Short mmCIF file of C-alpha atoms and ligand atoms in Angstrom, two decimals:
data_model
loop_
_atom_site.label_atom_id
_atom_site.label_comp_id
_atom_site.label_asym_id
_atom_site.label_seq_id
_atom_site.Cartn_x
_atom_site.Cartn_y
_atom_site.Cartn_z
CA UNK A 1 69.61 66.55 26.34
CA UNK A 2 68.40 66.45 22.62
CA UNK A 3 64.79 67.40 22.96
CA UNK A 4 61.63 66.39 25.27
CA UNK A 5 59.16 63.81 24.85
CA UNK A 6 56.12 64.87 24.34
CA UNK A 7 54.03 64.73 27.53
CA UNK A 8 52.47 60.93 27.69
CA UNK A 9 52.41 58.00 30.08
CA UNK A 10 54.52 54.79 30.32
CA UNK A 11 56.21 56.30 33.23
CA UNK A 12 59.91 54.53 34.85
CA UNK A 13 61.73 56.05 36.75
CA UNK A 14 60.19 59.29 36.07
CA UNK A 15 60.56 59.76 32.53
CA UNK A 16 57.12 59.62 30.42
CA UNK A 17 57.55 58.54 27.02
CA UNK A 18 54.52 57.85 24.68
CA UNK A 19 56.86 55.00 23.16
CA UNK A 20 57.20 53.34 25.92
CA UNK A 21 53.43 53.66 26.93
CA UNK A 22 52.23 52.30 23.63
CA UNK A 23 54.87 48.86 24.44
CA UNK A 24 53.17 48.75 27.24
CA UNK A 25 49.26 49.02 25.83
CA UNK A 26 48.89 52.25 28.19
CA UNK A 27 47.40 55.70 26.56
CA UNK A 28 49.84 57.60 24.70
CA UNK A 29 49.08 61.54 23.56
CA UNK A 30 49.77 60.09 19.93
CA UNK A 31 51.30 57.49 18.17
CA UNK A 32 54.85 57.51 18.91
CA UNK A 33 57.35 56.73 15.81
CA UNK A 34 60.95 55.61 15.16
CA UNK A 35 62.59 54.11 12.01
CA UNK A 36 64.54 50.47 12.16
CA UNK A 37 67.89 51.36 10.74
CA UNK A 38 67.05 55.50 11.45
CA UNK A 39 70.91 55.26 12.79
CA UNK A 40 73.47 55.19 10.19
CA UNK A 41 72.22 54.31 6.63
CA UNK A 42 70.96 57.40 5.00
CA UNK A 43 72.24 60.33 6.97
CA UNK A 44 74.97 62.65 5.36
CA UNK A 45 76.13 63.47 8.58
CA UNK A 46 76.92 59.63 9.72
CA UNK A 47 78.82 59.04 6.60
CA UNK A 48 81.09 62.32 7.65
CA UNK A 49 81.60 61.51 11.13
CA UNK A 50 82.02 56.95 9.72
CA UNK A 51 84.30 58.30 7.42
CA UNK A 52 88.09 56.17 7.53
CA UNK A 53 86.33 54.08 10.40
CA UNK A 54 85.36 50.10 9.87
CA UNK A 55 81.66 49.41 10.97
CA UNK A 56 82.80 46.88 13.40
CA UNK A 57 85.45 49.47 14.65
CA UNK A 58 83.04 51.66 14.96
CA UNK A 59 80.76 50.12 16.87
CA UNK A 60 83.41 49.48 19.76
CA UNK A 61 84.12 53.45 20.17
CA UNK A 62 81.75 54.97 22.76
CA UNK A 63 82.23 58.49 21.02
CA UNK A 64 80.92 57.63 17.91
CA UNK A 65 78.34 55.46 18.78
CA UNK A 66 76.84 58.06 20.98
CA UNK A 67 77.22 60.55 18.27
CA UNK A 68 75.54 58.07 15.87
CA UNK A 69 72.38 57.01 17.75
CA UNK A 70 71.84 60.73 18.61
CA UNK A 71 71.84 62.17 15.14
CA UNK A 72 68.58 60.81 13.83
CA UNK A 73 66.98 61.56 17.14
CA UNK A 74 67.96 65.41 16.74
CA UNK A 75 67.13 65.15 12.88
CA UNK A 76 63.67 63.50 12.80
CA UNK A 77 62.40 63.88 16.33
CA UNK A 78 61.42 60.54 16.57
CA UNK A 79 60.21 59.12 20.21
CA UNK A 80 62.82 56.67 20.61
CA UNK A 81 66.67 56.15 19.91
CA UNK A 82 68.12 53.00 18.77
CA UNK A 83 71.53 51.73 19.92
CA UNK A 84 74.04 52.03 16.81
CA UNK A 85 75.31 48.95 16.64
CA UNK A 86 74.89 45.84 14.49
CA UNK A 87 73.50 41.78 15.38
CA UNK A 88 77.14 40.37 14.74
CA UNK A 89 79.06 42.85 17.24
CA UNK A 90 78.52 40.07 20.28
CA UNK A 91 79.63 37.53 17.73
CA UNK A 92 82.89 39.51 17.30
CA UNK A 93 83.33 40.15 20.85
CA UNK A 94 83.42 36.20 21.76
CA UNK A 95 86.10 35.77 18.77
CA UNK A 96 84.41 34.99 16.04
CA UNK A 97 86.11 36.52 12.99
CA UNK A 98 83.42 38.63 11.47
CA UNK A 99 83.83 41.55 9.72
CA UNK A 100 81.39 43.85 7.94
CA UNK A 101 82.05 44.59 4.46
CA UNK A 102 80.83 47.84 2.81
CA UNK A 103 78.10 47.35 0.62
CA UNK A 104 77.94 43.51 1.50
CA UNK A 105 77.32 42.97 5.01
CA UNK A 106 79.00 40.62 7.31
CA UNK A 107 81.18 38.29 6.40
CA UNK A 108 82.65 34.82 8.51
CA UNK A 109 86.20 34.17 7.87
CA UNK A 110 85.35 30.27 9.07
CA UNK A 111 81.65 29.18 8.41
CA UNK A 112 80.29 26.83 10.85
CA UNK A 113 79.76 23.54 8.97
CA UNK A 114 80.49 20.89 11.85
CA UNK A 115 80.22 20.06 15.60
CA UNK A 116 83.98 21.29 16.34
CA UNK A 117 83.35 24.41 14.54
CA UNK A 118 81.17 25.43 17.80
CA UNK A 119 84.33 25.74 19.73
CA UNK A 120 84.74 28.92 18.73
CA UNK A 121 81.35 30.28 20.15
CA UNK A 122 81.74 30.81 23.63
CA UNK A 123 79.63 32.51 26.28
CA UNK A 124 79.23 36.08 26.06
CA UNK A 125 79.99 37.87 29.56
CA UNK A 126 79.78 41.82 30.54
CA UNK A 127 83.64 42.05 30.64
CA UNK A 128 83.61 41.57 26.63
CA UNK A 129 81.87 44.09 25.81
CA UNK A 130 83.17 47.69 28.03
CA UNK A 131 82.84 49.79 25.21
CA UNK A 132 78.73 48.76 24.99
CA UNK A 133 78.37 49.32 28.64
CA UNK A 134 80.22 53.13 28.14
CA UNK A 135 77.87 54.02 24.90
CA UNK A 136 74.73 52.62 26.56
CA UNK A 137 75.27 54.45 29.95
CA UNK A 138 76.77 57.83 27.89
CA UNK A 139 73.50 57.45 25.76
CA UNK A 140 71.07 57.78 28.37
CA UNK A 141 72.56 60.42 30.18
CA UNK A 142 72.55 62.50 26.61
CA UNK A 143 68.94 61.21 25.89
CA UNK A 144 67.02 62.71 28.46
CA UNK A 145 63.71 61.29 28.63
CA UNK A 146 63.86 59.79 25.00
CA UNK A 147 63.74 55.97 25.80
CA UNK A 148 66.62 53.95 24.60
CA UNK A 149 65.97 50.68 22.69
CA UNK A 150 68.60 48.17 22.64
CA UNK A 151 69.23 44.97 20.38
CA UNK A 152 70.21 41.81 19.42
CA UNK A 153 69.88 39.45 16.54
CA UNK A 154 67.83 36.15 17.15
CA UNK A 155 69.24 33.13 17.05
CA UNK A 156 68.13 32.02 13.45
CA UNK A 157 69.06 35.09 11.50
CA UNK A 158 72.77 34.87 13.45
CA UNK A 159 72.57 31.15 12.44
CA UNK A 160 72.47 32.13 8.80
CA UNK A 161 74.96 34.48 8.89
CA UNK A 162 77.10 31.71 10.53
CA UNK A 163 76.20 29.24 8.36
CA UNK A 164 75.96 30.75 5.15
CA UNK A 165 79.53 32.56 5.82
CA UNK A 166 77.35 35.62 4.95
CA UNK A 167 74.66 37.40 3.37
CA UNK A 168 72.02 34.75 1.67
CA UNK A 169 69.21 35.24 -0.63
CA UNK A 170 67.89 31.26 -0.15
CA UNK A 171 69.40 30.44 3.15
CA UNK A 172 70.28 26.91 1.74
CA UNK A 173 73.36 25.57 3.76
CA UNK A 174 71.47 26.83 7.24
CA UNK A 175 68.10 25.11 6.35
CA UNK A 176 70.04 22.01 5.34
CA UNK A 177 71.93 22.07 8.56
CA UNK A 178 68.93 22.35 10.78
CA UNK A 179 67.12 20.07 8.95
CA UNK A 180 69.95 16.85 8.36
CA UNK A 181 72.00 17.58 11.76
CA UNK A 182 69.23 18.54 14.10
CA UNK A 183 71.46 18.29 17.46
CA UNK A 184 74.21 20.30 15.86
CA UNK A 185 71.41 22.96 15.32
CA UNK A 186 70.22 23.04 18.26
CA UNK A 187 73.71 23.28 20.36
CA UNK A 188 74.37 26.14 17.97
CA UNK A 189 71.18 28.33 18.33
CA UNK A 190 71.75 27.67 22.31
CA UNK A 191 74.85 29.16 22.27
CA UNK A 192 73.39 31.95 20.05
CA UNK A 193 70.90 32.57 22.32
CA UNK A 194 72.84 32.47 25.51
CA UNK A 195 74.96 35.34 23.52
CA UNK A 196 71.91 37.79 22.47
CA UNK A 197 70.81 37.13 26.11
CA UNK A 198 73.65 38.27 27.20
CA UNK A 199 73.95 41.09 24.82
CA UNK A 200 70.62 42.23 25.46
CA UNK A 201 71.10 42.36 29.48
CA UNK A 202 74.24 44.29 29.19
CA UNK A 203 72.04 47.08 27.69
CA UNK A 204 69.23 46.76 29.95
CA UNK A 205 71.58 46.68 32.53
CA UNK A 206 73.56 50.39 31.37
CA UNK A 207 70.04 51.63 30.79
CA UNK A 208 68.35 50.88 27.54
CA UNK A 209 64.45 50.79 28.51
CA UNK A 210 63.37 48.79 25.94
CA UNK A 211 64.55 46.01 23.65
CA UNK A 212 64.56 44.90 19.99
CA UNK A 213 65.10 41.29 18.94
CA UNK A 214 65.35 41.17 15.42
CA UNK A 215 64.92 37.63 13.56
CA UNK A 216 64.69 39.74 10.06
CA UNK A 217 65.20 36.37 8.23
CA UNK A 218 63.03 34.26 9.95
CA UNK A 219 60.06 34.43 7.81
CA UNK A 220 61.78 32.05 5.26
CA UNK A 221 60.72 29.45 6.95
CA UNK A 222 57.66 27.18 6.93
CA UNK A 223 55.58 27.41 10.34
CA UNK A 224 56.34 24.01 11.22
CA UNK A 225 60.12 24.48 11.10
CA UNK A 226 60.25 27.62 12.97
CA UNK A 227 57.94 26.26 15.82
CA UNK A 228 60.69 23.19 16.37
CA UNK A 229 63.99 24.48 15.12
CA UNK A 230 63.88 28.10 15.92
CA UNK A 231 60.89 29.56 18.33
CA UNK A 232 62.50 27.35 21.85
CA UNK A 233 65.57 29.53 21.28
CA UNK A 234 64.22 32.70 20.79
CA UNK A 235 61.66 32.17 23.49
CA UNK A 236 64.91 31.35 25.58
CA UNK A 237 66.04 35.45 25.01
CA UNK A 238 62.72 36.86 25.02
CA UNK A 239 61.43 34.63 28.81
CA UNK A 240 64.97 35.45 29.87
CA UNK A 241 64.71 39.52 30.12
CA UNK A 242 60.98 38.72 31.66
CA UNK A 243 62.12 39.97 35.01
CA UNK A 244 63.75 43.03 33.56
CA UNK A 245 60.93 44.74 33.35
CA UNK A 246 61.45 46.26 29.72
CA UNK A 247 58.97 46.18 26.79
CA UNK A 248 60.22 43.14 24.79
CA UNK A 249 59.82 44.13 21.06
CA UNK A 250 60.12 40.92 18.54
CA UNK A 251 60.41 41.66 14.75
CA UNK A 252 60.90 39.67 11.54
CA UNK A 253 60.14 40.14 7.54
CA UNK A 254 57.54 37.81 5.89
CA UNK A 255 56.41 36.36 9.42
CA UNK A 256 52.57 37.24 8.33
CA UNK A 257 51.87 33.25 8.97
CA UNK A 258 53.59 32.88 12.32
CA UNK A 259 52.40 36.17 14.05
CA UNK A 260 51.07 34.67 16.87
CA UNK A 261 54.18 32.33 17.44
CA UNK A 262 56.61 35.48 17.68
CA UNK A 263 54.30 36.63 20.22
CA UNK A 264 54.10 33.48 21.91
CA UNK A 265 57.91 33.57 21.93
CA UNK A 266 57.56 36.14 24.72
CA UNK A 267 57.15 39.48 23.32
CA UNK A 268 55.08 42.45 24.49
CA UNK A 269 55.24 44.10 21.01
CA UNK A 270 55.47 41.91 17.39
CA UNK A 271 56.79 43.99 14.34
CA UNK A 272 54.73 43.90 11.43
CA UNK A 273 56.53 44.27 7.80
CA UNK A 274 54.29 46.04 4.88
CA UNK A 275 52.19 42.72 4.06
CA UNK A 276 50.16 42.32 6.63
CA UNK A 277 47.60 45.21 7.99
CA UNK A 278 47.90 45.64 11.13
CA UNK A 279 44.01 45.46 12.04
CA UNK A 280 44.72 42.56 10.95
CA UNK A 281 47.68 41.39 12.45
CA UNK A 282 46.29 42.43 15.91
CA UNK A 283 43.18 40.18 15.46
CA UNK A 284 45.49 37.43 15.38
CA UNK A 285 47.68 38.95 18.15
CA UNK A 286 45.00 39.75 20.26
CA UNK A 287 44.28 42.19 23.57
CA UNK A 288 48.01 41.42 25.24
CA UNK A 289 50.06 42.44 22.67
CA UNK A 290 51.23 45.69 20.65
CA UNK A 291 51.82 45.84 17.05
CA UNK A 292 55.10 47.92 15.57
CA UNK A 293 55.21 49.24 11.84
CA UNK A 294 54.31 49.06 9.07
CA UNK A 295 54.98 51.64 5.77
CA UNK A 296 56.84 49.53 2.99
CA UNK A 297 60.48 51.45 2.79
CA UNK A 298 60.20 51.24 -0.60
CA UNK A 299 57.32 53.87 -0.61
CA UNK A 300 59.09 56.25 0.91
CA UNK A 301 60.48 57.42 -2.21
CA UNK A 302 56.99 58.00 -3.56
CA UNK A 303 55.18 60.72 -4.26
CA UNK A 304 54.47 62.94 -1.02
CA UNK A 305 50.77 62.49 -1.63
CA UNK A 306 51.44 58.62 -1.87
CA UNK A 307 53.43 58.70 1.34
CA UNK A 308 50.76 60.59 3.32
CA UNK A 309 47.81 58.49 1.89
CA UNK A 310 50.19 55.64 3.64
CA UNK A 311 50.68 56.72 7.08
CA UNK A 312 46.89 57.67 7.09
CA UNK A 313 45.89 54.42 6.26
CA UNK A 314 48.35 52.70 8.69
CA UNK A 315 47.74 55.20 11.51
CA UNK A 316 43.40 54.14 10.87
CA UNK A 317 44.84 50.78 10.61
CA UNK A 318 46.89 50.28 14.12
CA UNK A 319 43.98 52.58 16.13
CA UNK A 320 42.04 49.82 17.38
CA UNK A 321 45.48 47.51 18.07
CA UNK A 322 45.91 47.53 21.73
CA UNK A 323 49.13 49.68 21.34
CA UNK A 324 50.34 50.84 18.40
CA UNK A 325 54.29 52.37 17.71
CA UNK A 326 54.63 53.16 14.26
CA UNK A 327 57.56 52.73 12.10
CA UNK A 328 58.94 51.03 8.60
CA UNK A 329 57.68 46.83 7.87
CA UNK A 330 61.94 46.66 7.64
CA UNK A 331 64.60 49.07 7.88
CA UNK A 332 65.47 52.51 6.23
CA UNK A 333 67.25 51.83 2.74
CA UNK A 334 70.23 53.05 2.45
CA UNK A 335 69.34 56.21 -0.67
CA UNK A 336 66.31 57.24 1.08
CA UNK A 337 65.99 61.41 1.50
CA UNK A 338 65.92 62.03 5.10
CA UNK A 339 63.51 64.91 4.97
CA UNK A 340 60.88 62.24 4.31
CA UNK A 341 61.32 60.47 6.93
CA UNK A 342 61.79 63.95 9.19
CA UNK A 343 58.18 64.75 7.23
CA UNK A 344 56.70 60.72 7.90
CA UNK A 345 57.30 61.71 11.96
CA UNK A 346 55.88 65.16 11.00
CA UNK A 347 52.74 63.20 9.71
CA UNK A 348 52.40 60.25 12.09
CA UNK A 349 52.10 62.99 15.29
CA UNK A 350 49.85 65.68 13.52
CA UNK A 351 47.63 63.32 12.27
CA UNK A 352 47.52 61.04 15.47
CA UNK A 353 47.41 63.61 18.25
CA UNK A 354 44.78 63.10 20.71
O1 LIG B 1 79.26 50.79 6.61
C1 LIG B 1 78.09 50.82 7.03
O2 LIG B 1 77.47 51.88 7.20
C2 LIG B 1 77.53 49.50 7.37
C3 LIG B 1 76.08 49.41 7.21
C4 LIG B 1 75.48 48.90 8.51
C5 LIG B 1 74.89 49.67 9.54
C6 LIG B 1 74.74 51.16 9.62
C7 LIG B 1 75.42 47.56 8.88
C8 LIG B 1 75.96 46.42 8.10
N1 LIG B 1 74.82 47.48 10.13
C9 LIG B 1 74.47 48.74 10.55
C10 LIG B 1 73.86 49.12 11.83
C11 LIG B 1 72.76 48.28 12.33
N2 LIG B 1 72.55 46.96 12.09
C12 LIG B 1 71.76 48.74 13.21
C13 LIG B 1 71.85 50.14 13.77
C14 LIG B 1 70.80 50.82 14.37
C15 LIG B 1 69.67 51.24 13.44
O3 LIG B 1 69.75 52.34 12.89
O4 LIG B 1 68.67 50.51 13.33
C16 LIG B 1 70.90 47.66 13.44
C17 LIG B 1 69.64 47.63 14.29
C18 LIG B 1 71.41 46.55 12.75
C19 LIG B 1 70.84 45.21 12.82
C20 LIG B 1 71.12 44.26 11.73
N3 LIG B 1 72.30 43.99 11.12
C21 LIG B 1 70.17 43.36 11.19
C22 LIG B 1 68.74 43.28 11.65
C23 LIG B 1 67.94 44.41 11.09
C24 LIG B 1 67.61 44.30 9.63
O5 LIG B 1 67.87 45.28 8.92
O6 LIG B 1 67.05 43.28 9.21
C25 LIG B 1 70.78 42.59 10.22
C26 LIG B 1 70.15 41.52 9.36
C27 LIG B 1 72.14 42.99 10.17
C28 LIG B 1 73.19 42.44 9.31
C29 LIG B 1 73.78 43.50 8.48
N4 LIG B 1 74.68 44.40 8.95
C30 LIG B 1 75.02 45.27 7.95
C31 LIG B 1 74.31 44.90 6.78
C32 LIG B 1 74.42 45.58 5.44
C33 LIG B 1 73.51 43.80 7.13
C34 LIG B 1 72.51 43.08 6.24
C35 LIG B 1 73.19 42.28 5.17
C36 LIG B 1 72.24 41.28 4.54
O7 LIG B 1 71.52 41.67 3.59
O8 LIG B 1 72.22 40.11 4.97
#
């Protein structure tokens, strides 16, 4: 076990977790915290124990995975782990040929440009994937009553990666796609989708209590395009783990003017990056929905005193927001100094406890 919750509600199966509660719009005893990206990334002890091992490799040893998602929980003693593992890892497990690149990010060996080019994208199933299944159920056993959150990309930031043949500032070949061959689109994000689905109820399945659909790219689009070429397909993931009964947590960067649409798509909890408040996010969220975030990454390599005046104001903020989890607008960057982010979770429970 790596430490207990602190006592709070949201209650399955027994365990109480405050994160969960706050997913859920139940009272927590304060406002639970984690960190997108907490896993990996800046810790000195994941680049020892990463050392001489590929990221994709990585992600398909149960050992290390385990080891991976734990340390941040032991560092920071933040109220939920999340599942070390990247969006592209179902991807690689149907055959695509993906591979992550230090310092880059991933990279497709064969872009998809054309109609044939889906043949390569077949259906996900549980049998592809043994080594998730192992880390997942390993992971809760070693968690305790720290909630699990698993994850998958959504299908327009997978698209891009697809697309583009990897990482894009402009997104220009997927937009162009979607927008000139609107059928080939569509098959594609289908396909996506049935994948993350897929993904996502293999971890709910080993035990992951709550999930993480991240469409990080997403906000590069106009309303108008996301609502016909995008939102069906997400929706499609998000409906689809309805009847699992796990807090469905949907989060993108520069989605301030499509809010309500990510929570439409069917999410219990929309993540906010740092431009949008989040009193005022949840006015246009409303009653039913949770808000996740929101301190720019950036700032935490300010000042202490500028880091503290943050969470205050974020903490005042997400009070009135029918459930509030805080955590970074987008994940940690790779040079921040873990003992502010150890300090942040310091911070967000002193100042919020009830
Ligand atoms: O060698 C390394 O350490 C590789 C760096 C790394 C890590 C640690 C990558 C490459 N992915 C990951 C893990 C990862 N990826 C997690 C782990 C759990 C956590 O701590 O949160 C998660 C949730 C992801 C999800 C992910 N991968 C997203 C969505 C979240 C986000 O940050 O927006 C995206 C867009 C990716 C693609 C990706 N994988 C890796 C990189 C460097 C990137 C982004 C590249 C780009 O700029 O397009």
């Amino acid at each position: 076990m790596v430490h207990g919750a602190a006592p709070g509600h949201g209650s399955i199966q027994g365990v109480t977790s405050d994160f969960l509660a706050a997913c859920r719009r139940e009272p927590t005893s304060r406002t639970p915290v984690w960190f997108m990206r907490q896993a990996g990334r800046s810790l000195p002890e994941y680049r020892k124990v990463r050392a001489g091992t590929a990221m994709l490799d990585a992600c398909a040893t149960p050992e290390l995975v385990i080891e991976v998602t734990l340390q941040p929980v032991r560092r920071h003693h933040v109220d939920a782990a999340i599942f070390f593992s990247d969006i592209v890892v179902p991807l690689r497990a149907v055959g695509v040929d993906v591979e992550i690149k230090p310092g880059v990010g991933p990279v497709i060996a064969k872009p998809i440009r054309q109609a044939s080019d889906l043949d390569g994208l077949r259906a996900l199933t549980a049998e592809d994937v043994p080594y998730i299944t192992e880390a997942v159920t390993g992971l809760v056993r070693e968690l305790g009553d720290v909630p699990l959150i698993g994850f998958a990309g959504a299908p327009f930031t997978l698209a891009s990666y697809l697309v583009e043949g990897g990482p894009s500032k402009h997104h220009e070949k997927t937009k162009a796609l979607m927008r000139s061959e609107p059928a080939l689109w569509h098959a594609l994000c289908d396909r996506l989708a049935d994948i993350s689905l897929e993904f996502l109820r293999v971890q709910v399945g080993a035990g992951a209590s709550a999930v993480q659909l991240f469409d990080s790219w997403a906000g590069a689009l106009s309303r108008a395009d996301y609502l016909e070429f995008v939102a069906p397909h997400s929706t499609k993931i998000l409906r689809g783990l309805g009847d699992s009964g796990v807090p469905r947590i949907h989060f993108g960067v520069g989605t301030g003017h499509m809010l309500k649409d990510f929570a439409d798509a069917g999410a219990d909890v929309v993540g906010v990056d740092w431009r949008t408040p989040l009193d005022v996010a949840s006015r246009q969220l409303g009653p039913q929905i949770a808000v996740q975030g929101n301190l720019d990454p950036a700032l935490l390599f300010a000042s202490p005193e500028v880091v503290e005046r943050e969470v205050t104001r974020i903490l005042d903020e997400g009070r009135d927001a029918p459930g509030h989890i805080f955590n970074l607008g987008h994940g940690v960057l790779p040079d921040t100094d873990p003992d502010v982010i150890t300090r942040v979770v310091d911070l967000v429970h002193e100042r919020s406890a009830r």
